[in-house]
Amino acid sequence: MLMLRRILLVFALTLGLLGVAGRAAAAPETTRPQARPVAEGVWMVQGLSALGSSANRNFISNAGFAVTSTGVVVIDALGSPELARELRAEIARVTPLPVTHVIVTHYHADHIYGLQVFKDEGASVVAHRQALLYLNSDTAQQRLTASREELFPWVDEQTRLVPADRWIEGPTTLQVGDTTLELRPVGPSHTPEDLAVWLPQRQVLFAGDLVFRGRIPFVGQADSAHWVQALDTLLGFDARVVVPGHGPVSASVRADLELTRDYLLHLRRTMGEAARNMDPFDEAYARTDWSRFEKLPLFGVANRMNAYNTYLLMEQAK
């Protein structure tokens, strides 16, 4: 119980630090989602390489959509209702077909605060059942309350948490018109409810936040050991294109998945050794060689938190 309280405290502090850092790293101007094709009938919008703030409207994550013969399937819904409305406008620019489904790769704020826009239009929301643990937690409400202050006016009292209409537990095939989407649970990794979305006809893989391309990932309270295994699973897909949860689309699939995997392995190796030797965290962090990763965006903001959370995780496991 003491360790659980310690982990929850670190998680709360991490959220607070992210809010402060998000305000400090505020974008100088607002960027609108712009849909870009990544394969035939498949599109994405790319968020900023930044932390969420009112200035950037929490536009820090990616989303995508697949146009089928009968409707549109959206993957993730962005970090505010206004962004989701702009994503909806981008979809309308591509096709007049309705949005029939929204697949949630995981229930972090920057991917779900736009869900209500699609839900109100009648789309069916699909997610992994493990997300119920988060939705029913005090943490989810506290995060929303904090976001209403930090991300105002884009997240406000009218912004609500939206549960799925269909909760899945294992590998699931979703057939929408002429398009097959394979939903593969890959958690607990970044979150307990991680889903990867594979479009075999287009050879496109939506990896959610298992892949942060071109920036340091947010590790939080992740199960980094299973995350590494999940990345190995994703490497087994015959993907021509990977859409990460953050960063530009990847055509260098193996290199980009391996970068995230290698970063997690480096955290586990260095912080695990420190925890086993009962070395103080500050000393262990200072002597660790971060040179391979230190030039990646958000290293200065996220790396120390990632290392500390991993140190606690490895300390608990020893």
Coordinates of C-alpha atoms in Angstrom, one line a residue:
M1 CA 0.0 0.0 0.0
L2 CA 2.9 2.4 0.8
M3 CA 4.4 1.7 -2.6
L4 CA 1.0 2.3 -4.3
R5 CA 0.7 5.6 -2.6
R6 CA 4.2 6.6 -3.6
I7 CA 3.5 5.7 -7.2
L8 CA 0.3 7.7 -7.2
L9 CA 2.1 10.7 -5.7
V10 CA 4.8 10.6 -8.3
F11 CA 2.1 10.3 -11.0
A12 CA 0.3 13.4 -9.6
L13 CA 3.5 15.3 -9.4
T14 CA 4.3 14.3 -13.0
L15 CA 1.0 15.6 -14.2
G16 CA 1.6 18.9 -12.4
L17 CA 5.1 19.2 -13.8
L18 CA 3.7 18.6 -17.3
G19 CA 1.2 21.3 -16.8
V20 CA 3.9 23.8 -15.7
A21 CA 6.2 22.7 -18.5
G22 CA 3.4 22.9 -21.0
R23 CA 2.8 26.6 -20.1
A24 CA 6.5 27.3 -20.3
A25 CA 6.7 25.6 -23.7
A26 CA 3.7 27.3 -25.1
A27 CA 3.6 27.5 -28.9
P28 CA 3.8 31.0 -30.2
E29 CA 0.8 30.5 -32.5
T30 CA -2.0 28.1 -32.9
T31 CA -1.7 25.3 -35.4
R32 CA -4.7 23.7 -37.0
P33 CA -4.9 20.0 -37.8
Q34 CA -4.2 19.3 -41.5
A35 CA -5.0 16.0 -43.0
R36 CA -2.2 14.3 -44.9
P37 CA -2.5 11.1 -46.9
V38 CA -0.3 8.2 -45.7
A39 CA -1.7 5.5 -47.9
E40 CA -4.7 5.0 -50.2
G41 CA -7.8 6.0 -48.2
V42 CA -5.8 6.6 -45.0
W43 CA -5.0 10.0 -43.6
M44 CA -3.5 11.5 -40.5
V45 CA -3.1 14.8 -38.7
Q46 CA 0.2 15.5 -36.8
G47 CA 0.3 17.2 -33.5
L48 CA 3.1 19.5 -32.3
S49 CA 6.3 18.2 -30.7
A50 CA 5.4 20.1 -27.5
L51 CA 3.6 19.7 -24.2
G52 CA -0.1 20.6 -23.9
S53 CA -0.9 24.2 -23.2
S54 CA -3.7 26.7 -23.8
A55 CA -1.6 28.3 -26.5
N56 CA -1.4 25.1 -28.6
R57 CA -4.9 24.0 -27.6
N58 CA -3.5 20.6 -26.5
F59 CA -2.6 19.8 -30.1
I60 CA 0.3 17.6 -29.2
S61 CA -0.8 14.1 -30.4
N62 CA -1.7 12.5 -33.7
A63 CA -5.0 11.2 -35.0
G64 CA -6.0 9.5 -38.2
F65 CA -8.8 8.2 -40.3
A66 CA -9.6 5.5 -42.9
V67 CA -12.2 6.1 -45.6
T68 CA -14.2 2.9 -46.3
S69 CA -17.0 2.3 -48.8
T70 CA -19.6 2.9 -46.2
G71 CA -18.1 5.4 -43.7
V72 CA -15.1 6.8 -42.0
V73 CA -13.2 5.2 -39.1
V74 CA -11.3 7.7 -36.9
I75 CA -8.3 6.6 -34.8
D76 CA -8.0 8.9 -31.7
A77 CA -9.8 12.2 -31.3
L78 CA -7.2 14.7 -30.3
G79 CA -6.8 16.8 -27.1
S80 CA -9.8 19.2 -27.2
P81 CA -13.3 19.4 -28.6
E82 CA -12.3 22.3 -30.9
L83 CA -9.5 20.3 -32.4
A84 CA -11.9 17.4 -33.0
R85 CA -14.3 19.8 -34.8
E86 CA -11.4 20.9 -37.0
L87 CA -10.5 17.2 -37.6
R88 CA -14.1 16.6 -38.6
A89 CA -13.9 19.5 -41.1
E90 CA -10.7 17.9 -42.6
I91 CA -12.6 14.6 -42.9
A92 CA -15.5 16.4 -44.7
R93 CA -12.9 18.0 -47.1
V94 CA -11.8 14.4 -48.1
T95 CA -15.2 12.6 -48.1
P96 CA -18.9 13.3 -47.5
L97 CA -19.3 9.9 -45.8
P98 CA -20.2 9.9 -42.1
V99 CA -17.9 9.0 -39.3
T100 CA -19.2 5.6 -38.1
H101 CA -16.5 4.6 -35.6
V102 CA -13.8 6.1 -33.4
I103 CA -11.1 3.7 -32.1
V104 CA -9.3 4.9 -29.0
T105 CA -5.7 3.7 -28.8
H106 CA -5.6 4.7 -25.1
Y107 CA -7.4 7.1 -22.7
H108 CA -4.8 9.8 -22.2
A109 CA -6.1 13.3 -22.2
D110 CA -4.4 14.5 -25.4
H111 CA -6.1 11.6 -27.4
I112 CA -9.7 11.7 -25.9
Y113 CA -10.9 15.2 -25.1
G114 CA -12.3 15.4 -28.6
L115 CA -14.3 12.3 -28.4
Q116 CA -17.6 14.0 -27.5
V117 CA -17.7 15.7 -30.9
F118 CA -17.8 12.4 -32.8
K119 CA -20.0 10.8 -30.1
D120 CA -22.6 13.6 -30.5
E121 CA -22.7 12.9 -34.3
G122 CA -23.5 9.3 -33.6
A123 CA -20.2 7.5 -34.1
S124 CA -19.6 4.3 -32.1
V125 CA -16.5 4.5 -29.8
V126 CA -14.4 1.4 -29.5
A127 CA -11.7 0.9 -26.8
H128 CA -10.1 -1.7 -24.6
R129 CA -12.0 -2.6 -21.5
Q130 CA -9.0 -1.9 -19.2
A131 CA -9.6 1.8 -19.8
L132 CA -12.6 1.6 -17.4
L133 CA -10.1 1.4 -14.6
Y134 CA -8.9 4.9 -15.5
L135 CA -12.3 6.4 -16.4
N136 CA -13.7 5.3 -13.0
S137 CA -10.7 6.7 -11.1
D138 CA -10.2 9.9 -9.2
T139 CA -7.2 10.5 -11.4
A140 CA -9.3 10.9 -14.5
Q141 CA -11.5 13.5 -12.8
Q142 CA -8.5 15.3 -11.3
R143 CA -6.8 15.4 -14.7
L144 CA -9.9 16.8 -16.3
T145 CA -10.3 19.4 -13.6
A146 CA -6.7 20.5 -14.0
S147 CA -7.1 20.6 -17.8
R148 CA -10.1 22.9 -17.5
E149 CA -7.7 25.4 -15.9
E150 CA -4.5 24.7 -17.8
L151 CA -6.1 24.3 -21.3
F152 CA -8.9 26.9 -20.9
P153 CA -10.9 27.9 -23.0
W154 CA -10.3 24.8 -25.2
V155 CA -11.1 22.4 -22.4
D156 CA -13.8 23.8 -20.1
E157 CA -16.8 22.8 -18.0
Q158 CA -18.6 21.5 -21.2
T159 CA -15.7 19.0 -21.9
R160 CA -16.6 15.5 -20.7
L161 CA -15.0 12.1 -20.5
V162 CA -16.7 9.7 -23.0
P163 CA -16.7 6.0 -22.4
A164 CA -16.7 3.5 -25.2
D165 CA -19.8 2.0 -26.7
R166 CA -17.9 -1.2 -27.4
W167 CA -15.3 -2.5 -25.0
I168 CA -13.0 -5.2 -26.3
E169 CA -10.7 -7.5 -24.4
G170 CA -8.8 -9.5 -27.0
P171 CA -7.8 -9.3 -30.6
T172 CA -10.8 -8.0 -32.6
T173 CA -11.5 -7.6 -36.3
L174 CA -13.7 -4.6 -37.2
Q175 CA -15.1 -4.8 -40.7
V176 CA -16.4 -1.4 -42.0
G177 CA -17.6 -1.6 -45.6
D178 CA -14.7 -2.8 -47.7
T179 CA -12.1 -2.2 -45.1
T180 CA -10.7 -4.5 -42.4
L181 CA -9.2 -3.1 -39.3
E182 CA -7.5 -5.5 -36.8
L183 CA -7.5 -4.2 -33.2
R184 CA -4.6 -5.7 -31.3
P185 CA -4.3 -5.2 -27.5
V186 CA -0.7 -4.4 -26.7
G187 CA -1.0 -3.4 -23.1
P188 CA -0.2 -3.0 -20.3
S189 CA 2.6 -0.9 -21.9
H190 CA 2.3 2.8 -22.2
T191 CA -1.1 2.3 -20.5
P192 CA -3.1 -0.8 -19.4
E193 CA -5.5 -0.3 -22.4
D194 CA -3.1 0.2 -25.3
L195 CA -4.5 -0.8 -28.7
A196 CA -2.7 -1.0 -32.0
V197 CA -4.8 -0.7 -35.2
W198 CA -3.6 -2.6 -38.2
L199 CA -5.1 -2.1 -41.7
P200 CA -3.8 -5.1 -43.6
Q201 CA -5.1 -4.0 -47.0
R202 CA -3.2 -0.8 -46.8
Q203 CA -0.3 -2.1 -44.7
V204 CA -0.7 0.8 -42.3
L205 CA -0.2 0.4 -38.6
F206 CA -1.5 2.9 -36.0
A207 CA 0.8 2.3 -33.0
G208 CA -0.7 4.8 -30.5
D209 CA 1.7 6.0 -27.9
L210 CA 3.8 2.8 -28.1
V211 CA 5.8 4.8 -30.7
F212 CA 7.0 8.4 -30.1
R213 CA 8.8 9.3 -33.3
G214 CA 11.5 11.9 -33.2
R215 CA 11.0 12.9 -29.5
I216 CA 11.3 11.5 -26.0
P217 CA 8.3 9.4 -25.0
F218 CA 6.3 10.0 -21.9
V219 CA 6.9 6.9 -19.8
G220 CA 4.8 7.8 -16.7
Q221 CA 3.8 4.7 -14.7
A222 CA 4.2 2.5 -17.8
D223 CA 4.9 -1.2 -17.7
S224 CA 8.1 -0.7 -19.7
A225 CA 9.0 -4.4 -19.7
H226 CA 5.8 -5.2 -21.5
W227 CA 6.2 -2.1 -23.7
V228 CA 9.4 -3.5 -25.0
Q229 CA 7.7 -6.8 -25.7
A230 CA 4.9 -5.0 -27.4
L231 CA 7.3 -3.1 -29.7
D232 CA 8.7 -6.5 -30.7
T233 CA 5.2 -7.6 -31.6
L234 CA 4.6 -4.5 -33.7
L235 CA 7.9 -5.2 -35.5
G236 CA 6.3 -8.5 -36.6
F237 CA 3.7 -6.7 -38.7
D238 CA 4.4 -6.3 -42.3
A239 CA 3.8 -2.6 -42.0
R240 CA 4.8 -0.3 -44.9
V241 CA 3.8 2.8 -42.9
V242 CA 3.5 3.4 -39.1
V243 CA 1.5 6.3 -37.7
P244 CA 2.9 7.0 -34.2
G245 CA 1.0 8.6 -31.4
H246 CA 3.4 11.5 -31.6
G247 CA 5.6 12.7 -34.3
P248 CA 5.7 12.3 -38.1
V249 CA 4.5 9.3 -40.0
S250 CA 7.2 6.6 -40.4
A251 CA 8.3 4.8 -43.5
S252 CA 11.5 3.7 -41.7
V253 CA 9.4 1.3 -39.6
R254 CA 12.1 -0.8 -38.0
A255 CA 14.4 2.1 -37.1
D256 CA 11.7 4.2 -35.5
L257 CA 10.2 1.3 -33.4
E258 CA 13.7 0.3 -32.3
L259 CA 14.5 3.9 -31.2
T260 CA 11.6 3.8 -28.7
R261 CA 12.5 0.3 -27.7
D262 CA 16.2 1.1 -27.2
Y263 CA 15.3 4.2 -25.1
L264 CA 13.1 2.1 -22.8
L265 CA 15.8 -0.6 -22.5
H266 CA 18.4 2.0 -21.6
L267 CA 16.1 3.4 -18.8
R268 CA 15.5 -0.1 -17.4
R269 CA 19.2 -1.1 -17.6
T270 CA 20.6 2.0 -16.0
M271 CA 17.9 2.7 -13.4
G272 CA 17.6 -1.0 -12.7
E273 CA 21.2 -1.3 -11.8
A274 CA 21.0 1.8 -9.6
A275 CA 18.0 0.4 -7.8
R276 CA 19.6 -3.0 -7.2
N277 CA 22.7 -1.3 -5.8
M278 CA 20.6 1.0 -3.7
D279 CA 22.3 4.0 -5.3
P280 CA 20.6 7.4 -4.7
F281 CA 18.6 8.4 -7.8
D282 CA 20.3 11.8 -8.2
E283 CA 23.8 10.2 -8.3
A284 CA 22.7 7.5 -10.7
Y285 CA 21.0 9.9 -13.0
A286 CA 24.0 12.2 -13.1
R287 CA 26.4 9.5 -14.1
T288 CA 24.2 7.9 -16.8
D289 CA 25.2 8.4 -20.4
W290 CA 22.2 10.0 -22.1
S291 CA 24.1 11.1 -25.2
R292 CA 22.2 9.0 -27.7
F293 CA 18.9 10.6 -26.7
E294 CA 19.7 14.0 -25.3
K295 CA 19.2 15.9 -28.6
L296 CA 15.7 14.6 -29.1
P297 CA 12.8 17.1 -28.5
L298 CA 11.5 17.2 -25.0
F299 CA 14.5 15.4 -23.5
G300 CA 15.0 18.2 -21.0
V301 CA 11.4 18.1 -19.8
A302 CA 10.6 14.4 -19.8
N303 CA 13.8 12.4 -19.4
R304 CA 14.4 13.0 -15.7
M305 CA 10.8 12.1 -14.9
N306 CA 11.0 9.0 -17.1
A307 CA 14.2 8.0 -15.3
Y308 CA 12.8 8.5 -11.8
N309 CA 9.6 6.7 -12.6
T310 CA 11.6 3.8 -14.0
Y311 CA 13.9 3.9 -10.9
L312 CA 10.8 3.5 -8.7
L313 CA 9.5 0.7 -10.9
M314 CA 12.7 -1.2 -10.8
E315 CA 13.1 -0.6 -7.1
Q316 CA 9.7 -2.2 -6.5
A317 CA 10.6 -5.2 -8.7
K318 CA 14.0 -6.0 -7.2

